[in-house]
């Protein structure tokens, strides 16, 4: 895996054995063992299990409410050096900082937590071998960096894994972690401008067609002594509906019910947790946890694509996770199937699925080694009708759930069909106007 060598070693330690074929290259090639290690850390982090991953300090609510669509990466332009106080706004609102921004080599640095939270992220600190890492997450995407490093690594849930080279490394100042504001903001899909007249860094989140807010539903279950046995921490989407549109009302009700149903399931864990505590008062398997977040990966041209990500830990070597992706035609008020997105018969669409996975997995863009590809492709052929999909601003993302075509180590096998250059594959009205 590209990125910090110490973190790679941490991932190996989390697995417990050094995997074969664990290579660092410009094309990331992971063996199953390496994939298991990476998947274990990222999914476990979403569950909040500090005993499962290399975590010594965890901020509550890791991985809440992020739009992961089309992550725009780049360090961009330079801010002018100035002795004047620097202000920061996000979508026009002044950002309150507990430490003022600082300038270094023409780059504005701000306290890490403040900018991440302003962009809808929550923050998680990991420490390994006395090296501190910071993770920022929105929904199914995660960005992390080693404090003091000049690299920011971004994992998205849409098949992209990218690294941002920072012109100025993150740094500790007065017990606060400062990060370059432009690189971090742009890595999370925001637009950053420097207003020289007002000495202000202006951050604007990507515009969307609908206003969607995350509704939190949290609950914890304790025994008579007050020990927490089970936690439930879920966020689900609610689309603003000032005109009382029946279709939007229906969608909001469905997402609410989905989350309430998950809570009802989690309540059934309590008896198991009590029994586990009786066996071992200090069991590392407690508390059992359920975490849920969502991403609106596309919300343009009357197409809304939403993915709900769930992670649960009830014991075992690693948490389990699930994704539920749904895409809607908001104009015609219907949920879209893959046949509503791609041209062709069912058989032709199935061939497109197989051909796309074959091409992307075989050329190494998915980061899998040859052994893994040989194992997965026959399963893709068998399961092609069970492929899941979501849409972003720049393409159609196809993926299979964990275990459907590959071991847990592989996670969610994912490929993308870009709109650009493939217009004939898509039905009318699917490709965004900005790409046509």
PDB file of N, CA and C in Angstrom, residues 204-275:
ATOM      1  N   UNK A 204     -16.165  26.529   0.150  1.00  0.00           N
ATOM      2  CA  UNK A 204     -17.542  26.308  -0.292  1.00  0.00           C
ATOM      3  C   UNK A 204     -17.718  24.817  -0.584  1.00  0.00           C
ATOM      4  N   UNK A 205     -18.662  24.194   0.081  1.00  0.00           N
ATOM      5  CA  UNK A 205     -18.961  22.799  -0.199  1.00  0.00           C
ATOM      6  C   UNK A 205     -19.595  22.657  -1.576  1.00  0.00           C
ATOM      7  N   UNK A 206     -19.404  21.516  -2.181  1.00  0.00           N
ATOM      8  CA  UNK A 206     -19.942  21.255  -3.510  1.00  0.00           C
ATOM      9  C   UNK A 206     -21.458  21.461  -3.513  1.00  0.00           C
ATOM     10  N   UNK A 207     -21.996  22.245  -4.451  1.00  0.00           N
ATOM     11  CA  UNK A 207     -23.440  22.470  -4.496  1.00  0.00           C
ATOM     12  C   UNK A 207     -24.192  21.192  -4.852  1.00  0.00           C
ATOM     13  N   UNK A 208     -25.356  21.024  -4.271  1.00  0.00           N
ATOM     14  CA  UNK A 208     -26.206  19.863  -4.545  1.00  0.00           C
ATOM     15  C   UNK A 208     -27.618  20.328  -4.860  1.00  0.00           C
ATOM     16  N   UNK A 209     -28.411  19.443  -5.421  1.00  0.00           N
ATOM     17  CA  UNK A 209     -29.767  19.798  -5.831  1.00  0.00           C
ATOM     18  C   UNK A 209     -30.744  19.805  -4.659  1.00  0.00           C
ATOM     19  N   UNK A 210     -30.513  18.918  -3.705  1.00  0.00           N
ATOM     20  CA  UNK A 210     -31.399  18.820  -2.548  1.00  0.00           C
ATOM     21  C   UNK A 210     -30.627  19.111  -1.269  1.00  0.00           C
ATOM     22  N   UNK A 211     -31.327  19.621  -0.292  1.00  0.00           N
ATOM     23  CA  UNK A 211     -30.737  19.785   1.022  1.00  0.00           C
ATOM     24  C   UNK A 211     -31.033  18.522   1.822  1.00  0.00           C
ATOM     25  N   UNK A 212     -29.969  17.846   2.235  1.00  0.00           N
ATOM     26  CA  UNK A 212     -30.111  16.589   2.972  1.00  0.00           C
ATOM     27  C   UNK A 212     -29.402  16.746   4.316  1.00  0.00           C
ATOM     28  N   UNK A 213     -30.096  16.476   5.368  1.00  0.00           N
ATOM     29  CA  UNK A 213     -29.477  16.547   6.691  1.00  0.00           C
ATOM     30  C   UNK A 213     -29.443  15.153   7.310  1.00  0.00           C
ATOM     31  N   UNK A 214     -28.438  14.938   8.134  1.00  0.00           N
ATOM     32  CA  UNK A 214     -28.317  13.666   8.815  1.00  0.00           C
ATOM     33  C   UNK A 214     -29.083  13.675  10.123  1.00  0.00           C
ATOM     34  N   UNK A 215     -29.923  12.681  10.313  1.00  0.00           N
ATOM     35  CA  UNK A 215     -30.684  12.531  11.556  1.00  0.00           C
ATOM     36  C   UNK A 215     -29.989  11.484  12.422  1.00  0.00           C
ATOM     37  N   UNK A 216     -29.642  11.867  13.639  1.00  0.00           N
ATOM     38  CA  UNK A 216     -28.926  10.973  14.539  1.00  0.00           C
ATOM     39  C   UNK A 216     -29.904  10.177  15.390  1.00  0.00           C
ATOM     40  N   UNK A 217     -29.598   8.913  15.551  1.00  0.00           N
ATOM     41  CA  UNK A 217     -30.352   8.055  16.461  1.00  0.00           C
ATOM     42  C   UNK A 217     -29.324   7.258  17.254  1.00  0.00           C
ATOM     43  N   UNK A 218     -29.210   7.551  18.526  1.00  0.00           N
ATOM     44  CA  UNK A 218     -28.211   6.888  19.362  1.00  0.00           C
ATOM     45  C   UNK A 218     -28.868   6.318  20.611  1.00  0.00           C
ATOM     46  N   UNK A 219     -28.319   5.232  21.073  1.00  0.00           N
ATOM     47  CA  UNK A 219     -28.819   4.614  22.298  1.00  0.00           C
ATOM     48  C   UNK A 219     -27.738   3.678  22.828  1.00  0.00           C
ATOM     49  N   UNK A 220     -27.682   3.571  24.150  1.00  0.00           N
ATOM     50  CA  UNK A 220     -26.758   2.617  24.763  1.00  0.00           C
ATOM     51  C   UNK A 220     -27.524   1.809  25.798  1.00  0.00           C
ATOM     52  N   UNK A 221     -27.070   0.595  25.992  1.00  0.00           N
ATOM     53  CA  UNK A 221     -27.748  -0.324  26.896  1.00  0.00           C
ATOM     54  C   UNK A 221     -26.750  -0.784  27.951  1.00  0.00           C
ATOM     55  N   UNK A 222     -27.118  -0.609  29.219  1.00  0.00           N
ATOM     56  CA  UNK A 222     -26.225  -0.909  30.331  1.00  0.00           C
ATOM     57  C   UNK A 222     -26.810  -2.005  31.209  1.00  0.00           C
ATOM     58  N   UNK A 223     -25.935  -2.602  32.002  1.00  0.00           N
ATOM     59  CA  UNK A 223     -26.434  -3.543  33.002  1.00  0.00           C
ATOM     60  C   UNK A 223     -26.728  -2.791  34.292  1.00  0.00           C
ATOM     61  N   UNK A 224     -27.095  -3.507  35.329  1.00  0.00           N
ATOM     62  CA  UNK A 224     -27.491  -2.854  36.582  1.00  0.00           C
ATOM     63  C   UNK A 224     -26.349  -2.097  37.238  1.00  0.00           C
ATOM     64  N   UNK A 225     -25.106  -2.490  36.913  1.00  0.00           N
ATOM     65  CA  UNK A 225     -23.953  -1.806  37.504  1.00  0.00           C
ATOM     66  C   UNK A 225     -23.567  -0.546  36.740  1.00  0.00           C
ATOM     67  N   UNK A 226     -24.224  -0.325  35.610  1.00  0.00           N
ATOM     68  CA  UNK A 226     -23.915   0.840  34.793  1.00  0.00           C
ATOM     69  C   UNK A 226     -22.923   0.568  33.684  1.00  0.00           C
ATOM     70  N   UNK A 227     -22.441  -0.653  33.550  1.00  0.00           N
ATOM     71  CA  UNK A 227     -21.496  -0.988  32.487  1.00  0.00           C
ATOM     72  C   UNK A 227     -22.225  -1.010  31.148  1.00  0.00           C
ATOM     73  N   UNK A 228     -21.631  -0.343  30.158  1.00  0.00           N
ATOM     74  CA  UNK A 228     -22.225  -0.301  28.827  1.00  0.00           C
ATOM     75  C   UNK A 228     -22.002  -1.645  28.134  1.00  0.00           C
ATOM     76  N   UNK A 229     -23.091  -2.262  27.698  1.00  0.00           N
ATOM     77  CA  UNK A 229     -23.028  -3.564  27.047  1.00  0.00           C
ATOM     78  C   UNK A 229     -23.163  -3.468  25.532  1.00  0.00           C
ATOM     79  N   UNK A 230     -24.023  -2.554  25.070  1.00  0.00           N
ATOM     80  CA  UNK A 230     -24.315  -2.424  23.647  1.00  0.00           C
ATOM     81  C   UNK A 230     -24.488  -0.947  23.324  1.00  0.00           C
ATOM     82  N   UNK A 231     -23.928  -0.495  22.200  1.00  0.00           N
ATOM     83  CA  UNK A 231     -24.135   0.879  21.753  1.00  0.00           C
ATOM     84  C   UNK A 231     -24.689   0.890  20.335  1.00  0.00           C
ATOM     85  N   UNK A 232     -25.529   1.858  20.074  1.00  0.00           N
ATOM     86  CA  UNK A 232     -26.129   2.055  18.750  1.00  0.00           C
ATOM     87  C   UNK A 232     -25.928   3.509  18.377  1.00  0.00           C
ATOM     88  N   UNK A 233     -25.252   3.757  17.257  1.00  0.00           N
ATOM     89  CA  UNK A 233     -24.949   5.125  16.826  1.00  0.00           C
ATOM     90  C   UNK A 233     -25.191   5.200  15.321  1.00  0.00           C
ATOM     91  N   UNK A 234     -26.318   5.750  14.938  1.00  0.00           N
ATOM     92  CA  UNK A 234     -26.714   5.739  13.525  1.00  0.00           C
ATOM     93  C   UNK A 234     -27.078   7.137  13.058  1.00  0.00           C
ATOM     94  N   UNK A 235     -26.742   7.409  11.801  1.00  0.00           N
ATOM     95  CA  UNK A 235     -27.163   8.619  11.117  1.00  0.00           C
ATOM     96  C   UNK A 235     -27.837   8.208   9.817  1.00  0.00           C
ATOM     97  N   UNK A 236     -29.024   8.742   9.572  1.00  0.00           N
ATOM     98  CA  UNK A 236     -29.713   8.428   8.317  1.00  0.00           C
ATOM     99  C   UNK A 236     -30.129   9.722   7.623  1.00  0.00           C
ATOM    100  N   UNK A 237     -30.308   9.677   6.300  1.00  0.00           N
ATOM    101  CA  UNK A 237     -30.600  10.909   5.556  1.00  0.00           C
ATOM    102  C   UNK A 237     -32.064  11.318   5.646  1.00  0.00           C
ATOM    103  N   UNK A 238     -32.265  12.611   5.706  1.00  0.00           N
ATOM    104  CA  UNK A 238     -33.616  13.179   5.605  1.00  0.00           C
ATOM    105  C   UNK A 238     -33.554  14.318   4.591  1.00  0.00           C
ATOM    106  N   UNK A 239     -34.312  14.175   3.520  1.00  0.00           N
ATOM    107  CA  UNK A 239     -34.314  15.165   2.438  1.00  0.00           C
ATOM    108  C   UNK A 239     -35.283  16.279   2.796  1.00  0.00           C
ATOM    109  N   UNK A 240     -34.804  17.518   2.715  1.00  0.00           N
ATOM    110  CA  UNK A 240     -35.685  18.647   3.005  1.00  0.00           C
ATOM    111  C   UNK A 240     -36.844  18.637   2.015  1.00  0.00           C
ATOM    112  N   UNK A 241     -38.056  18.850   2.525  1.00  0.00           N
ATOM    113  CA  UNK A 241     -39.256  18.660   1.703  1.00  0.00           C
ATOM    114  C   UNK A 241     -40.280  19.769   1.950  1.00  0.00           C
ATOM    115  N   UNK A 242     -39.932  21.010   1.596  1.00  0.00           N
ATOM    116  CA  UNK A 242     -40.835  22.136   1.883  1.00  0.00           C
ATOM    117  C   UNK A 242     -42.159  22.066   1.119  1.00  0.00           C
ATOM    118  N   UNK A 243     -42.169  21.369  -0.025  1.00  0.00           N
ATOM    119  CA  UNK A 243     -43.396  21.296  -0.831  1.00  0.00           C
ATOM    120  C   UNK A 243     -44.190  20.016  -0.564  1.00  0.00           C
ATOM    121  N   UNK A 244     -43.793  19.274   0.460  1.00  0.00           N
ATOM    122  CA  UNK A 244     -44.492  18.040   0.830  1.00  0.00           C
ATOM    123  C   UNK A 244     -44.649  17.084  -0.350  1.00  0.00           C
ATOM    124  N   UNK A 245     -43.562  16.920  -1.081  1.00  0.00           N
ATOM    125  CA  UNK A 245     -43.554  15.982  -2.204  1.00  0.00           C
ATOM    126  C   UNK A 245     -43.760  14.558  -1.672  1.00  0.00           C
ATOM    127  N   UNK A 246     -44.708  13.828  -2.244  1.00  0.00           N
ATOM    128  CA  UNK A 246     -45.051  12.499  -1.749  1.00  0.00           C
ATOM    129  C   UNK A 246     -43.882  11.522  -1.881  1.00  0.00           C
ATOM    130  N   UNK A 247     -43.123  11.624  -2.970  1.00  0.00           N
ATOM    131  CA  UNK A 247     -42.020  10.699  -3.177  1.00  0.00           C
ATOM    132  C   UNK A 247     -40.923  10.937  -2.145  1.00  0.00           C
ATOM    133  N   UNK A 248     -40.603  12.210  -1.883  1.00  0.00           N
ATOM    134  CA  UNK A 248     -39.595  12.519  -0.867  1.00  0.00           C
ATOM    135  C   UNK A 248     -40.075  12.084   0.506  1.00  0.00           C
ATOM    136  N   UNK A 249     -41.348  12.306   0.797  1.00  0.00           N
ATOM    137  CA  UNK A 249     -41.909  11.854   2.071  1.00  0.00           C
ATOM    138  C   UNK A 249     -41.742  10.342   2.225  1.00  0.00           C
ATOM    139  N   UNK A 250     -41.987   9.613   1.145  1.00  0.00           N
ATOM    140  CA  UNK A 250     -41.849   8.159   1.149  1.00  0.00           C
ATOM    141  C   UNK A 250     -40.403   7.748   1.415  1.00  0.00           C
ATOM    142  N   UNK A 251     -39.451   8.397   0.735  1.00  0.00           N
ATOM    143  CA  UNK A 251     -38.045   8.060   0.927  1.00  0.00           C
ATOM    144  C   UNK A 251     -37.597   8.344   2.357  1.00  0.00           C
ATOM    145  N   UNK A 252     -37.989   9.488   2.877  1.00  0.00           N
ATOM    146  CA  UNK A 252     -37.617   9.829   4.250  1.00  0.00           C
ATOM    147  C   UNK A 252     -38.157   8.803   5.239  1.00  0.00           C
ATOM    148  N   UNK A 253     -39.394   8.378   5.019  1.00  0.00           N
ATOM    149  CA  UNK A 253     -39.998   7.384   5.911  1.00  0.00           C
ATOM    150  C   UNK A 253     -39.269   6.045   5.813  1.00  0.00           C
ATOM    151  N   UNK A 254     -38.837   5.686   4.612  1.00  0.00           N
ATOM    152  CA  UNK A 254     -38.138   4.408   4.432  1.00  0.00           C
ATOM    153  C   UNK A 254     -36.785   4.405   5.116  1.00  0.00           C
ATOM    154  N   UNK A 255     -36.045   5.503   5.006  1.00  0.00           N
ATOM    155  CA  UNK A 255     -34.741   5.549   5.663  1.00  0.00           C
ATOM    156  C   UNK A 255     -34.889   5.586   7.183  1.00  0.00           C
ATOM    157  N   UNK A 256     -35.903   6.248   7.661  1.00  0.00           N
ATOM    158  CA  UNK A 256     -36.148   6.263   9.105  1.00  0.00           C
ATOM    159  C   UNK A 256     -36.497   4.865   9.600  1.00  0.00           C
ATOM    160  N   UNK A 257     -37.387   4.177   8.878  1.00  0.00           N
ATOM    161  CA  UNK A 257     -37.798   2.828   9.288  1.00  0.00           C
ATOM    162  C   UNK A 257     -36.623   1.853   9.225  1.00  0.00           C
ATOM    163  N   UNK A 258     -35.811   1.980   8.188  1.00  0.00           N
ATOM    164  CA  UNK A 258     -34.638   1.110   8.070  1.00  0.00           C
ATOM    165  C   UNK A 258     -33.778   1.219   9.325  1.00  0.00           C
ATOM    166  N   UNK A 259     -33.555   2.450   9.776  1.00  0.00           N
ATOM    167  CA  UNK A 259     -32.702   2.669  10.940  1.00  0.00           C
ATOM    168  C   UNK A 259     -33.376   2.180  12.216  1.00  0.00           C
ATOM    169  N   UNK A 260     -34.655   2.427  12.351  1.00  0.00           N
ATOM    170  CA  UNK A 260     -35.380   1.958  13.540  1.00  0.00           C
ATOM    171  C   UNK A 260     -35.406   0.431  13.585  1.00  0.00           C
ATOM    172  N   UNK A 261     -35.509  -0.209  12.435  1.00  0.00           N
ATOM    173  CA  UNK A 261     -35.465  -1.675  12.391  1.00  0.00           C
ATOM    174  C   UNK A 261     -34.108  -2.195  12.840  1.00  0.00           C
ATOM    175  N   UNK A 262     -33.038  -1.477  12.463  1.00  0.00           N
ATOM    176  CA  UNK A 262     -31.704  -1.893  12.901  1.00  0.00           C
ATOM    177  C   UNK A 262     -31.589  -1.757  14.418  1.00  0.00           C
ATOM    178  N   UNK A 263     -32.182  -0.690  14.965  1.00  0.00           N
ATOM    179  CA  UNK A 263     -32.153  -0.507  16.419  1.00  0.00           C
ATOM    180  C   UNK A 263     -32.881  -1.646  17.125  1.00  0.00           C
ATOM    181  N   UNK A 264     -34.014  -2.056  16.564  1.00  0.00           N
ATOM    182  CA  UNK A 264     -34.760  -3.169  17.154  1.00  0.00           C
ATOM    183  C   UNK A 264     -33.917  -4.447  17.163  1.00  0.00           C
ATOM    184  N   UNK A 265     -33.147  -4.669  16.095  1.00  0.00           N
ATOM    185  CA  UNK A 265     -32.266  -5.834  16.033  1.00  0.00           C
ATOM    186  C   UNK A 265     -31.170  -5.743  17.087  1.00  0.00           C
ATOM    187  N   UNK A 266     -30.588  -4.547  17.219  1.00  0.00           N
ATOM    188  CA  UNK A 266     -29.483  -4.363  18.158  1.00  0.00           C
ATOM    189  C   UNK A 266     -29.947  -4.604  19.595  1.00  0.00           C
ATOM    190  N   UNK A 267     -31.188  -4.256  19.902  1.00  0.00           N
ATOM    191  CA  UNK A 267     -31.705  -4.482  21.258  1.00  0.00           C
ATOM    192  C   UNK A 267     -31.681  -5.957  21.628  1.00  0.00           C
ATOM    193  N   UNK A 268     -31.769  -6.824  20.623  1.00  0.00           N
ATOM    194  CA  UNK A 268     -31.749  -8.261  20.905  1.00  0.00           C
ATOM    195  C   UNK A 268     -30.360  -8.749  21.297  1.00  0.00           C
ATOM    196  N   UNK A 269     -29.335  -7.905  21.116  1.00  0.00           N
ATOM    197  CA  UNK A 269     -27.979  -8.296  21.490  1.00  0.00           C
ATOM    198  C   UNK A 269     -27.754  -8.225  22.999  1.00  0.00           C
ATOM    199  N   UNK A 270     -28.602  -7.510  23.705  1.00  0.00           N
ATOM    200  CA  UNK A 270     -28.338  -7.203  25.108  1.00  0.00           C
ATOM    201  C   UNK A 270     -28.210  -8.465  25.942  1.00  0.00           C
ATOM    202  N   UNK A 271     -29.097  -9.432  25.743  1.00  0.00           N
ATOM    203  CA  UNK A 271     -29.030 -10.668  26.535  1.00  0.00           C
ATOM    204  C   UNK A 271     -27.720 -11.398  26.286  1.00  0.00           C
ATOM    205  N   UNK A 272     -27.275 -11.423  25.008  1.00  0.00           N
ATOM    206  CA  UNK A 272     -25.989 -12.055  24.701  1.00  0.00           C
ATOM    207  C   UNK A 272     -24.844 -11.326  25.383  1.00  0.00           C
ATOM    208  N   UNK A 273     -24.934 -10.006  25.401  1.00  0.00           N
ATOM    209  CA  UNK A 273     -23.885  -9.213  26.038  1.00  0.00           C
ATOM    210  C   UNK A 273     -23.843  -9.462  27.545  1.00  0.00           C
ATOM    211  N   UNK A 274     -25.015  -9.579  28.164  1.00  0.00           N
ATOM    212  CA  UNK A 274     -25.058  -9.875  29.602  1.00  0.00           C
ATOM    213  C   UNK A 274     -24.435 -11.230  29.899  1.00  0.00           C
ATOM    214  N   UNK A 275     -24.738 -12.205  29.064  1.00  0.00           N
ATOM    215  CA  UNK A 275     -24.174 -13.547  29.251  1.00  0.00           C
ATOM    216  C   UNK A 275     -22.660 -13.511  29.091  1.00  0.00           C
TER     217      UNK A 275
END
